[in-house]
PDB file of C-alpha atoms in Angstrom:
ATOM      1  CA  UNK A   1      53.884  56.453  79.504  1.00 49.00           C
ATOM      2  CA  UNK A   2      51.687  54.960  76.448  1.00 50.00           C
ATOM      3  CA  UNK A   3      48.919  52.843  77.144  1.00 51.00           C
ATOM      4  CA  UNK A   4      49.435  48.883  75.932  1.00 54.00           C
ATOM      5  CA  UNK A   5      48.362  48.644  72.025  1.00 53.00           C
ATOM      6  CA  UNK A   6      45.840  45.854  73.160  1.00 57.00           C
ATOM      7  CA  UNK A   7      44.322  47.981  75.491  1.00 61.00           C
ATOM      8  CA  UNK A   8      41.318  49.495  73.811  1.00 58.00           C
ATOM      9  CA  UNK A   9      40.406  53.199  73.400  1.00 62.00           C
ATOM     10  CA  UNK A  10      36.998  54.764  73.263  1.00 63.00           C
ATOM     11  CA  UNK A  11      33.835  56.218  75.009  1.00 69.00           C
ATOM     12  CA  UNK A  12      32.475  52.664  75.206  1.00 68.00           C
ATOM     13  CA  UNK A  13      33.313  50.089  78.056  1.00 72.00           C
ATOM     14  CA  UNK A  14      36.468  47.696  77.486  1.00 72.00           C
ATOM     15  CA  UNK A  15      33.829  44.860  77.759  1.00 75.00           C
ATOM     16  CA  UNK A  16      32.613  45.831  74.492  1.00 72.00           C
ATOM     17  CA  UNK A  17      35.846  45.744  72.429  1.00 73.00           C
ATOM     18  CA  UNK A  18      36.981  42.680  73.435  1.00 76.00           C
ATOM     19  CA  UNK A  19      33.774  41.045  72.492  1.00 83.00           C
ATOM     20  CA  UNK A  20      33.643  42.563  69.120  1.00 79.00           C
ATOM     21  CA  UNK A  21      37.503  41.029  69.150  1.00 80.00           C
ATOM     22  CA  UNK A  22      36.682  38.066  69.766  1.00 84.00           C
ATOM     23  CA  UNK A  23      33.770  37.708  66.858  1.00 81.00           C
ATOM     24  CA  UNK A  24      35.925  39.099  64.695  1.00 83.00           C
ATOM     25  CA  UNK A  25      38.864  36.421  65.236  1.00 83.00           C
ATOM     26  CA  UNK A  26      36.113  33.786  65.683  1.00 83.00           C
ATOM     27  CA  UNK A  27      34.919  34.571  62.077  1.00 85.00           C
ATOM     28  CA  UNK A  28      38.449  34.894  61.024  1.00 84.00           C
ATOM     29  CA  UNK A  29      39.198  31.004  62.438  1.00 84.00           C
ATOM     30  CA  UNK A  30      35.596  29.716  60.663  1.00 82.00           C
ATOM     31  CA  UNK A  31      36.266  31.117  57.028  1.00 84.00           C
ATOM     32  CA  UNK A  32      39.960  29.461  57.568  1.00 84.00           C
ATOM     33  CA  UNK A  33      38.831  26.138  58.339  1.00 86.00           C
ATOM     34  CA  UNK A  34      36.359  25.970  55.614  1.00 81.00           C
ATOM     35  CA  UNK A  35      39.314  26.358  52.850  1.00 80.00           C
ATOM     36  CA  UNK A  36      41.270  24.151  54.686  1.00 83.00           C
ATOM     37  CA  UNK A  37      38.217  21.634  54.085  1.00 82.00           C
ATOM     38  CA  UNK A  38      37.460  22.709  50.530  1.00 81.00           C
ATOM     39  CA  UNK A  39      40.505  22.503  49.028  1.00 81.00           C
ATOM     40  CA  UNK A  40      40.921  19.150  50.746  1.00 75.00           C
ATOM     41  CA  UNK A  41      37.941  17.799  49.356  1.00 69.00           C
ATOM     42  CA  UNK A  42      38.637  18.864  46.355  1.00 60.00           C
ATOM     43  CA  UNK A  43      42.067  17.484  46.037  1.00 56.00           C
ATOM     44  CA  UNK A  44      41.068  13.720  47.225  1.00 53.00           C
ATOM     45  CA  UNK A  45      37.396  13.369  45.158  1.00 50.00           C
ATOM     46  CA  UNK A  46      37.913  12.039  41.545  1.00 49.00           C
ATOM     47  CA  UNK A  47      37.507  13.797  38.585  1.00 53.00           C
ATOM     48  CA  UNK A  48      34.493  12.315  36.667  1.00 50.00           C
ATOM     49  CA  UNK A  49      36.304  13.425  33.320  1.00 54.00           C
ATOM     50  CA  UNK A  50      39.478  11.827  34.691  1.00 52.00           C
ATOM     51  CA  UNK A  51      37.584   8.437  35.571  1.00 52.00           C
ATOM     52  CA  UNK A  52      36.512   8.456  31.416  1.00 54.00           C
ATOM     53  CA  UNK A  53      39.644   8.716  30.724  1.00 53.00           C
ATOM     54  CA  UNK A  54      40.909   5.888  32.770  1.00 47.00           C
ATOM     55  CA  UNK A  55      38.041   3.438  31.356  1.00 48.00           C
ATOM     56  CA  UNK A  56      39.009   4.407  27.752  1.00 53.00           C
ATOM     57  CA  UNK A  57      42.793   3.674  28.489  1.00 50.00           C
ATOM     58  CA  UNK A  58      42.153   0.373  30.344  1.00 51.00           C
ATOM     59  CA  UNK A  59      39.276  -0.797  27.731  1.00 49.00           C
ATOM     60  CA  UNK A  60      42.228   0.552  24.556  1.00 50.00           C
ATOM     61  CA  UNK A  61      44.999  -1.663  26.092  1.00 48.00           C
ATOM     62  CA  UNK A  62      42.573  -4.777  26.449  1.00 47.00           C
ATOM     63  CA  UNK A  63      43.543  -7.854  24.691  1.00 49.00           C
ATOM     64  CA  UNK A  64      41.072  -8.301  21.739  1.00 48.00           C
ATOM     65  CA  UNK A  65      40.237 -11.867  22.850  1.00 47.00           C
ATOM     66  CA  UNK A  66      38.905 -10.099  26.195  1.00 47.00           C
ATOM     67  CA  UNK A  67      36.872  -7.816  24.477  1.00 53.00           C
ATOM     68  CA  UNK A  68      33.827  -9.031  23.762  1.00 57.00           C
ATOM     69  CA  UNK A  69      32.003  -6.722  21.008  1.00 60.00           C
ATOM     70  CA  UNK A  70      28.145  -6.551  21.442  1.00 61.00           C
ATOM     71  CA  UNK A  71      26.323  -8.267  18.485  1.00 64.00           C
ATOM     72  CA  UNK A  72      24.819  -6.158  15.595  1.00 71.00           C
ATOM     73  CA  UNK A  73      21.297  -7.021  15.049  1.00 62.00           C
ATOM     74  CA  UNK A  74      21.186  -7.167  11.244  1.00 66.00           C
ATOM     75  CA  UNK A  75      17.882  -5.141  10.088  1.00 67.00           C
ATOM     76  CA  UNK A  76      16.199  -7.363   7.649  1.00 66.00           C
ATOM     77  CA  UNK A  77      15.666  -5.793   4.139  1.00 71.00           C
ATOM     78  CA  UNK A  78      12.069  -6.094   2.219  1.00 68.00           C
ATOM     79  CA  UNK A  79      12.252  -7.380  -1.077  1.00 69.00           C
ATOM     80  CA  UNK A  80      11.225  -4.590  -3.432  1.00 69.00           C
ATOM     81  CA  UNK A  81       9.099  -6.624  -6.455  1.00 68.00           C
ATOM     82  CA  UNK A  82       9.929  -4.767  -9.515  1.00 69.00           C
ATOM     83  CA  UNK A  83       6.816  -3.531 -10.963  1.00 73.00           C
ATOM     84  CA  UNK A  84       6.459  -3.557 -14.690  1.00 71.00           C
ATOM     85  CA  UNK A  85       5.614  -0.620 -16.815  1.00 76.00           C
ATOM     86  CA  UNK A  86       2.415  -0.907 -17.598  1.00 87.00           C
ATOM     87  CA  UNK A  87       1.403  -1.582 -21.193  1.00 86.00           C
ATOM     88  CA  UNK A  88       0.824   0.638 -24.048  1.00 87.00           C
ATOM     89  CA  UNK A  89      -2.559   1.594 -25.258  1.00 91.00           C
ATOM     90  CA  UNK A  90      -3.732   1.339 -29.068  1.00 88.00           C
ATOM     91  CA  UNK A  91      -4.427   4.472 -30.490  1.00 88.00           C
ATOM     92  CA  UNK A  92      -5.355   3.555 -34.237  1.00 93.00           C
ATOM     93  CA  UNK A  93      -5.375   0.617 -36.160  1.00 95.00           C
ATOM     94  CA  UNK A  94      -1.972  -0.443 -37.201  1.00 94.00           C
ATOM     95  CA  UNK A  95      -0.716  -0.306 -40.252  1.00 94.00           C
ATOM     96  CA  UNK A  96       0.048  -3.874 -42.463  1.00 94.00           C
ATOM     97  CA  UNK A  97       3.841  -3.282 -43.211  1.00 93.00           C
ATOM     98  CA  UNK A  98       4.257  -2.693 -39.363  1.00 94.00           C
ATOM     99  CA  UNK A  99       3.356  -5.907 -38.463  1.00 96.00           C
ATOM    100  CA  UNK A 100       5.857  -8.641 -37.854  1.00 96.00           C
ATOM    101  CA  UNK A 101       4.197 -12.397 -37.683  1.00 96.00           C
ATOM    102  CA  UNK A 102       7.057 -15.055 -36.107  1.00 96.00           C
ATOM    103  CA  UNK A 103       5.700 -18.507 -36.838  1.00 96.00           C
ATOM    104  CA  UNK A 104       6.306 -21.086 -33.602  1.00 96.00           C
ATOM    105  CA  UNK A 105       5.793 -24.535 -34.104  1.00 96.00           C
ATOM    106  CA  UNK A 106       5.871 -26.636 -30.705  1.00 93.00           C
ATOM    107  CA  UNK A 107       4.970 -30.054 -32.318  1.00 92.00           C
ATOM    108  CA  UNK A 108       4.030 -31.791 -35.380  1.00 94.00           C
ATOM    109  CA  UNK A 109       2.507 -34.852 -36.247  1.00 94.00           C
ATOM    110  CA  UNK A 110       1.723 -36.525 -39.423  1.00 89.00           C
ATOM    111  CA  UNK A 111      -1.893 -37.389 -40.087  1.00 85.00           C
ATOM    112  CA  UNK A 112      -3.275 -34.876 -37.572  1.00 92.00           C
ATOM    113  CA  UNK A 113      -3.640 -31.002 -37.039  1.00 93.00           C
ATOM    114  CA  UNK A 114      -0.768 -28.804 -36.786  1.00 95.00           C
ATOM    115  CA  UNK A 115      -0.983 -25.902 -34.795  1.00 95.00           C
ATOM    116  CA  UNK A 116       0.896 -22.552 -35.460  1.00 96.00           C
ATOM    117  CA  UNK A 117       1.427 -19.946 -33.480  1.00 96.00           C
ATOM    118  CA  UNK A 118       1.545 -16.821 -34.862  1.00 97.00           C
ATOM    119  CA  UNK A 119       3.452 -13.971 -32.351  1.00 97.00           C
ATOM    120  CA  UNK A 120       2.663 -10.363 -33.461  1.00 97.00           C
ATOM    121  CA  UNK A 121       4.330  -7.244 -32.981  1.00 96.00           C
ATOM    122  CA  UNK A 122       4.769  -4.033 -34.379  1.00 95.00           C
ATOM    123  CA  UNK A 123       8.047  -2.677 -35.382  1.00 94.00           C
ATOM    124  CA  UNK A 124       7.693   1.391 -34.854  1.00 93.00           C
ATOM    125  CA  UNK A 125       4.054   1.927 -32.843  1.00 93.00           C
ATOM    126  CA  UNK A 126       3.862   0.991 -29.454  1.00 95.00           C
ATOM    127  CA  UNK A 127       0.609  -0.404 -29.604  1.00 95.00           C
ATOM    128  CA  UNK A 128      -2.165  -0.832 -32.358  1.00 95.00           C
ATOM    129  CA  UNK A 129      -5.389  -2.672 -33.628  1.00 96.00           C
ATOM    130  CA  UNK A 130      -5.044  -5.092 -36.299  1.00 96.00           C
ATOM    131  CA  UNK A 131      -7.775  -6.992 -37.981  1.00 96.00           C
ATOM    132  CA  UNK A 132      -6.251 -10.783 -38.714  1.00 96.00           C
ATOM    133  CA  UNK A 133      -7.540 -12.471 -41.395  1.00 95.00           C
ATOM    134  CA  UNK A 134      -6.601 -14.468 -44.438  1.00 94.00           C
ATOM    135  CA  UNK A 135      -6.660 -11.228 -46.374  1.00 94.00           C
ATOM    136  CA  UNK A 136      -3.956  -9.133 -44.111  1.00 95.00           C
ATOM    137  CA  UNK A 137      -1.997 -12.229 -43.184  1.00 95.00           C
ATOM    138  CA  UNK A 138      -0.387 -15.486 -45.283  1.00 96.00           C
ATOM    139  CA  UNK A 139       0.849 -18.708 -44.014  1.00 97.00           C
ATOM    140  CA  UNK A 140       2.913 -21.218 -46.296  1.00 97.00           C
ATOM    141  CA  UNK A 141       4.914 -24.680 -45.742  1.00 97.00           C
ATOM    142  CA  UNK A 142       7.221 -25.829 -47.844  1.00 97.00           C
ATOM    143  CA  UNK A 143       9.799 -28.429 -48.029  1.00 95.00           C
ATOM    144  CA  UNK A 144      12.569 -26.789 -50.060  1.00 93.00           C
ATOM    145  CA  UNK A 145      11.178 -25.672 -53.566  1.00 94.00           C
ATOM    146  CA  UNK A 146       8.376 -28.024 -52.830  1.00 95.00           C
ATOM    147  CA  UNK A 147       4.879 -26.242 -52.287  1.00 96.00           C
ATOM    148  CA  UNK A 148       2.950 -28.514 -49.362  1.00 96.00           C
ATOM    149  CA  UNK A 149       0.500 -26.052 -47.925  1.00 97.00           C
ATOM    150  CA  UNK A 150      -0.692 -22.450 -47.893  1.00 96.00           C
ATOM    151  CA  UNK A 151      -3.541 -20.263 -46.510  1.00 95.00           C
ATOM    152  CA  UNK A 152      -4.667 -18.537 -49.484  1.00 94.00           C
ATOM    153  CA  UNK A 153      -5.899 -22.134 -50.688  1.00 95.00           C
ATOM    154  CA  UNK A 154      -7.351 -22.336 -47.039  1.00 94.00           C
ATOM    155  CA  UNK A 155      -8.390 -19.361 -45.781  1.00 94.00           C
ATOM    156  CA  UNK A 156     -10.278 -20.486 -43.260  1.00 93.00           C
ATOM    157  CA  UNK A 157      -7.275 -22.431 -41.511  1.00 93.00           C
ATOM    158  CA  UNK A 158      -6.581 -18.079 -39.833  1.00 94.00           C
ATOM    159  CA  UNK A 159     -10.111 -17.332 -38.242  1.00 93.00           C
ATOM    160  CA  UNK A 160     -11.100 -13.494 -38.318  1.00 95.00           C
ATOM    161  CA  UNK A 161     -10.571 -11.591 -35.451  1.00 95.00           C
ATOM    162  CA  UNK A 162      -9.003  -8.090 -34.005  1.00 96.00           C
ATOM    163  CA  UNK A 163      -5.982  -8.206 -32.341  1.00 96.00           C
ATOM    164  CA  UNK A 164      -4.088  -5.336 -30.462  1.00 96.00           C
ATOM    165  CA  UNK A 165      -0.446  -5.239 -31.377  1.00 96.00           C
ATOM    166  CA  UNK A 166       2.168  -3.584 -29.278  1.00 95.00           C
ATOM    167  CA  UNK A 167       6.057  -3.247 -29.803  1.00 93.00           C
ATOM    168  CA  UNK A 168       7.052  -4.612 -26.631  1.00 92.00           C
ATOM    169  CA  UNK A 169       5.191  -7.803 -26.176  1.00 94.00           C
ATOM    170  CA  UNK A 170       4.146 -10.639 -28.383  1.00 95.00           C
ATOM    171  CA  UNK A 171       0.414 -10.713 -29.122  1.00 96.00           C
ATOM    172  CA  UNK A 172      -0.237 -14.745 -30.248  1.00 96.00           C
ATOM    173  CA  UNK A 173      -2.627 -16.127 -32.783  1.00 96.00           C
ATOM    174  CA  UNK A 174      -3.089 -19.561 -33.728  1.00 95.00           C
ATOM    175  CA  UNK A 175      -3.421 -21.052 -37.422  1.00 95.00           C
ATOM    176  CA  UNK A 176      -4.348 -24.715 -38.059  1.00 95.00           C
ATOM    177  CA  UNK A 177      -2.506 -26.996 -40.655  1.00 95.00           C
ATOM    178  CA  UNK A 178      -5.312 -29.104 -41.303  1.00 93.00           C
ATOM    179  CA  UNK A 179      -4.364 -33.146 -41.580  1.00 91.00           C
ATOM    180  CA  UNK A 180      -0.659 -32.016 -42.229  1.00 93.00           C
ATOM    181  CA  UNK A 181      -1.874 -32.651 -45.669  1.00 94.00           C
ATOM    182  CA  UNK A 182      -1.119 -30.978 -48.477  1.00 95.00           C
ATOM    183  CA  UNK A 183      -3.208 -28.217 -49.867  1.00 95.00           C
ATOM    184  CA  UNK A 184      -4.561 -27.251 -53.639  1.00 94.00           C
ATOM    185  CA  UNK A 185      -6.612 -24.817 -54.871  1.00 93.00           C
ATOM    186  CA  UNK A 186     -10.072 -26.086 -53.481  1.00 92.00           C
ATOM    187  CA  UNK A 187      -8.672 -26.876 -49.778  1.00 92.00           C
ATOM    188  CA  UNK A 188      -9.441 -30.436 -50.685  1.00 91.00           C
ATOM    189  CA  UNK A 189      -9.552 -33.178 -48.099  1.00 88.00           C
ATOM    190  CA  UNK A 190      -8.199 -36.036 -49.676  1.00 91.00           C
ATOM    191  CA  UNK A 191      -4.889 -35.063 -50.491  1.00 93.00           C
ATOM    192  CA  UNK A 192      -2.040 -36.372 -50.127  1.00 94.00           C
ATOM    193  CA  UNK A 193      -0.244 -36.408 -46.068  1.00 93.00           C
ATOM    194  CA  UNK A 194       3.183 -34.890 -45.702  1.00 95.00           C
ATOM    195  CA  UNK A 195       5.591 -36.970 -45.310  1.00 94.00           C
ATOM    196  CA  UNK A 196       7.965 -37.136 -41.697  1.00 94.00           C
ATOM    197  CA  UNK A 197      10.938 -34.632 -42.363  1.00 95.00           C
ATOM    198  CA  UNK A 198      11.907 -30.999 -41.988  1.00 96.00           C
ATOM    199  CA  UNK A 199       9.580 -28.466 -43.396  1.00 97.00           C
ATOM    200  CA  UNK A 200       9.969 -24.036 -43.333  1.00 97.00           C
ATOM    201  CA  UNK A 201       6.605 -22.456 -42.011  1.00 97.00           C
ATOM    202  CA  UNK A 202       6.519 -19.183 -43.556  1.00 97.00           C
ATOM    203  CA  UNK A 203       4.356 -16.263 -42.474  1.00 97.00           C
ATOM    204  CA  UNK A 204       3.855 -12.140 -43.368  1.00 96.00           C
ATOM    205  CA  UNK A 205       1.168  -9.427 -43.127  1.00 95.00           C
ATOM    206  CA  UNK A 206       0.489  -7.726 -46.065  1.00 90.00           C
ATOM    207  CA  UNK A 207       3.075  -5.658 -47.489  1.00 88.00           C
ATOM    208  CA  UNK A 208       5.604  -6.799 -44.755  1.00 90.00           C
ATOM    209  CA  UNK A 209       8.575  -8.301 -44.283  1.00 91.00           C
ATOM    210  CA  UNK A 210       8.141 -12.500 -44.034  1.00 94.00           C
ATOM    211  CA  UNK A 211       9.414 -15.147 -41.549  1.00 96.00           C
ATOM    212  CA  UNK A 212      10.736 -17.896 -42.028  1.00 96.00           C
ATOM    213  CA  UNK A 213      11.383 -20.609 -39.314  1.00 96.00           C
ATOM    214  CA  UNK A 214      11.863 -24.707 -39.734  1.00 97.00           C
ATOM    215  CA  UNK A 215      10.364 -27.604 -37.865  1.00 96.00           C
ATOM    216  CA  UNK A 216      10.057 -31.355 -38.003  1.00 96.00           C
ATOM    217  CA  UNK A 217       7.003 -33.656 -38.866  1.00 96.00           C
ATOM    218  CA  UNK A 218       7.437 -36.643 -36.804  1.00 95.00           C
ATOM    219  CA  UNK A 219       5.161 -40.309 -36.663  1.00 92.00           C
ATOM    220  CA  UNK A 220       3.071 -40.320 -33.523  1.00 85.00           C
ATOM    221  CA  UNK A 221       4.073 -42.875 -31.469  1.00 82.00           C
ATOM    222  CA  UNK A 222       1.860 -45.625 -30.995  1.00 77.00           C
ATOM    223  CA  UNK A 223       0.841 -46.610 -27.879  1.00 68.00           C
ATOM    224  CA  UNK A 224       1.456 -49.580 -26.716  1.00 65.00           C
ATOM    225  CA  UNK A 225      -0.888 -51.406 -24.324  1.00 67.00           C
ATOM    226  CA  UNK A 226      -0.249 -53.546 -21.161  1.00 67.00           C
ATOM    227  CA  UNK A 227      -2.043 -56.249 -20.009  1.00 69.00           C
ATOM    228  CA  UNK A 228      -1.543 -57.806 -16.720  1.00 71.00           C
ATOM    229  CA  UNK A 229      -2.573 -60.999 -16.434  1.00 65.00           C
ATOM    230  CA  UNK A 230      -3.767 -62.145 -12.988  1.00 72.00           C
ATOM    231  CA  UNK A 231      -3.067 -65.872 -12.480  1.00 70.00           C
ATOM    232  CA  UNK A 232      -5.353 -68.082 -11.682  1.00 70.00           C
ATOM    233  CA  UNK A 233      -5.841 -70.376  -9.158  1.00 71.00           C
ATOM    234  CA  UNK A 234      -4.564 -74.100 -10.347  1.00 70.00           C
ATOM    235  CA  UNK A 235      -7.652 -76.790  -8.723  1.00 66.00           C
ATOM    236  CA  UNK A 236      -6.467 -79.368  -6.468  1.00 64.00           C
ATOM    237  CA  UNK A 237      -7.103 -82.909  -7.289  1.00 58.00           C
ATOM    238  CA  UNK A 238      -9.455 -84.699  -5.645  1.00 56.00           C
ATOM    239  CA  UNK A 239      -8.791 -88.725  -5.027  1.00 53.00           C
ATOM    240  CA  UNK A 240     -12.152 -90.486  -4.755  1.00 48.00           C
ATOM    241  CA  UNK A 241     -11.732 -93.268  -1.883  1.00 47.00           C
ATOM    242  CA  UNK A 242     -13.826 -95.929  -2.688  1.00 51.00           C
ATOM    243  CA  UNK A 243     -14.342 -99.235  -0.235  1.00 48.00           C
ATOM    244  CA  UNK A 244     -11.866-101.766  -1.208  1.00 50.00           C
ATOM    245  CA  UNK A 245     -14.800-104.310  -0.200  1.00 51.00           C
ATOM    246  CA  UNK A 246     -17.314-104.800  -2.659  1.00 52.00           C
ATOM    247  CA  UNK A 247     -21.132-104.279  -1.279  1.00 51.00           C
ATOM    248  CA  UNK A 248     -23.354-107.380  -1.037  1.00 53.00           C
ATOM    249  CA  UNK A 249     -24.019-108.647  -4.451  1.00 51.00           C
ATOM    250  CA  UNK A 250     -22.108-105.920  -6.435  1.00 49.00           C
ATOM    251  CA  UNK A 251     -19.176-106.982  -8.270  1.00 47.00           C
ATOM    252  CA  UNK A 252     -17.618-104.673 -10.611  1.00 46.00           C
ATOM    253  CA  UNK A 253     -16.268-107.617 -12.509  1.00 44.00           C
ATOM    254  CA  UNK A 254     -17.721-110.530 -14.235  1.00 41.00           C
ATOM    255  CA  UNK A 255     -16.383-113.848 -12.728  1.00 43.00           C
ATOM    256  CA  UNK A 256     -16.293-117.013 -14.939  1.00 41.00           C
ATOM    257  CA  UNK A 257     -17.093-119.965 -13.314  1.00 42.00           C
ATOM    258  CA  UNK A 258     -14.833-121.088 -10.633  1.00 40.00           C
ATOM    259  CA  UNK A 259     -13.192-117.479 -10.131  1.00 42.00           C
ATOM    260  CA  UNK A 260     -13.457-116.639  -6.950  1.00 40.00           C
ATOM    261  CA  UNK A 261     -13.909-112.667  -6.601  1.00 41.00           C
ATOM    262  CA  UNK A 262     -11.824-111.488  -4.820  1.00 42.00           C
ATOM    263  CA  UNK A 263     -11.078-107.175  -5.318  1.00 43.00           C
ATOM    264  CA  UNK A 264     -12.362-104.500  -8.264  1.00 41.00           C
ATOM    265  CA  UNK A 265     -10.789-102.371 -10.365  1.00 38.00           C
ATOM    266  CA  UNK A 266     -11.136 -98.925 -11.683  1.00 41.00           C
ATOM    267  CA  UNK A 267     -12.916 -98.253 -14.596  1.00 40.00           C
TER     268      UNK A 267
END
């Protein structure tokens, strides 16, 4: 008759057979209940990718008056100062039909020294050296084919001096009308004034191109003078009081015989 297929078989005592059974089907029992707890563990934790998810769903279906949007911090901007270019430099004198000479006049009145300005420039170098004097440059006023005044009869009216002239910027020099009188061939002083009225101030180098440009000769106006008057205090009158009763043997009147005296009156 076979043996029972539980009963074990070999050189070694029973004892030992069932033991290693029983580690075996303990080990068996241990790895089971660990997947039991892993995969339940697994099933109920969340899903950090899942929980994202669930934000950015809840947060998209938001009404936009819920949402409130964090402010932007506006960076603030420096200012950037343009720089200009700086200027040209001379590099020769310039030449006399180059020069342009635009006559300003900012005011003008009769009996008195004029001043012009005189803005230079050149037309093709960038920048120059010019000498300015009454024999590269003329100055002229007129009131239409009337002659009033000129520099060659005053030459001294444009003082000498050495100007750099560039193309890009105006280089001033000032010429005096002397008296806004009229000029003649000795630069006299006692001419004639120039009337109020409109007048063309014409100026050009030598061997350029002139300019012409009109302004008015105006009365100065006089100036008229204030005076405040600080009243004076009016003197309060003074009534003597004199005694109504005459002093012993004054009288201020004579009495004629039986006149009694009796009061005195003011002289």
């Amino acid at each position: 008759m076979p043996s029972p297929p539980l009963k074990p078989r070999g050189p070694l005592p029973p004892r030992v057979y069932w033991t290693r059974r029983l580690v075996l089907l303990a080990m068996a029992l241990v790895l089971v209940i660990g997947v039991a707890k892993l995969l339940g563990s697994s099933s109920d934790a969340s899903d950090p990718s899942s929980e994202e998810k669930a934000v950015t769903a809840g947060a998209s279906t938001t009404s936009p008056a819920t949402q409130t949007a964090a402010p932007r911090v506006k960076k603030k901007r420096k200012k950037q100062t343009p720089t200009e270019p700086p200027l040209a430099e001379p590099t020769g004198p310039c030449a006399n039909s180059d020069i342009v000479a635009t006559p300003v006049v900012a005011e003008a009145y009769g009996d008195t020294d004029v001043a012009i300005t005189l803005n230079l420039r050149a037309l093709e170098t960038p920048a120059c050296t010019w000498t300015v004097s009454a024999e590269t440059l003329t100055v002229s006023i007129t009131s239409g084919d009337d002659f009033i005044w000129g520099s060659r009869h005053c030459p001294t009216s444009i003082p000498v001096q050495d100007v750099v002239v560039r193309q890009a910027v105006d280089a001033p020099v000032q010429v005096v009308w002397p008296g806004a009188r009229r000029s003649d061939e000795d630069c006299s002083t006692n001419t004639d004034w120039a009337l109020p009225g409109f007048y063309h101030v014409e100026a050009a180098a030598l061997g350029g191109e002139p300019t012409d440009v009109q302004f008015e000769l105006v009365v100065r106006p006089s100036e008229v003078i204030t005076k405040t008057v600080t009243p004076k205090p009016r003197p309060q009158s003074k009534k003597s009081a004199r005694d109504t009763t005459p002093a012993p043997g004054e009288s201020d009147t004579a009495h004629t015989p039986g006149e009694q005296g009796g009061g005195n009156s003011e002289g």
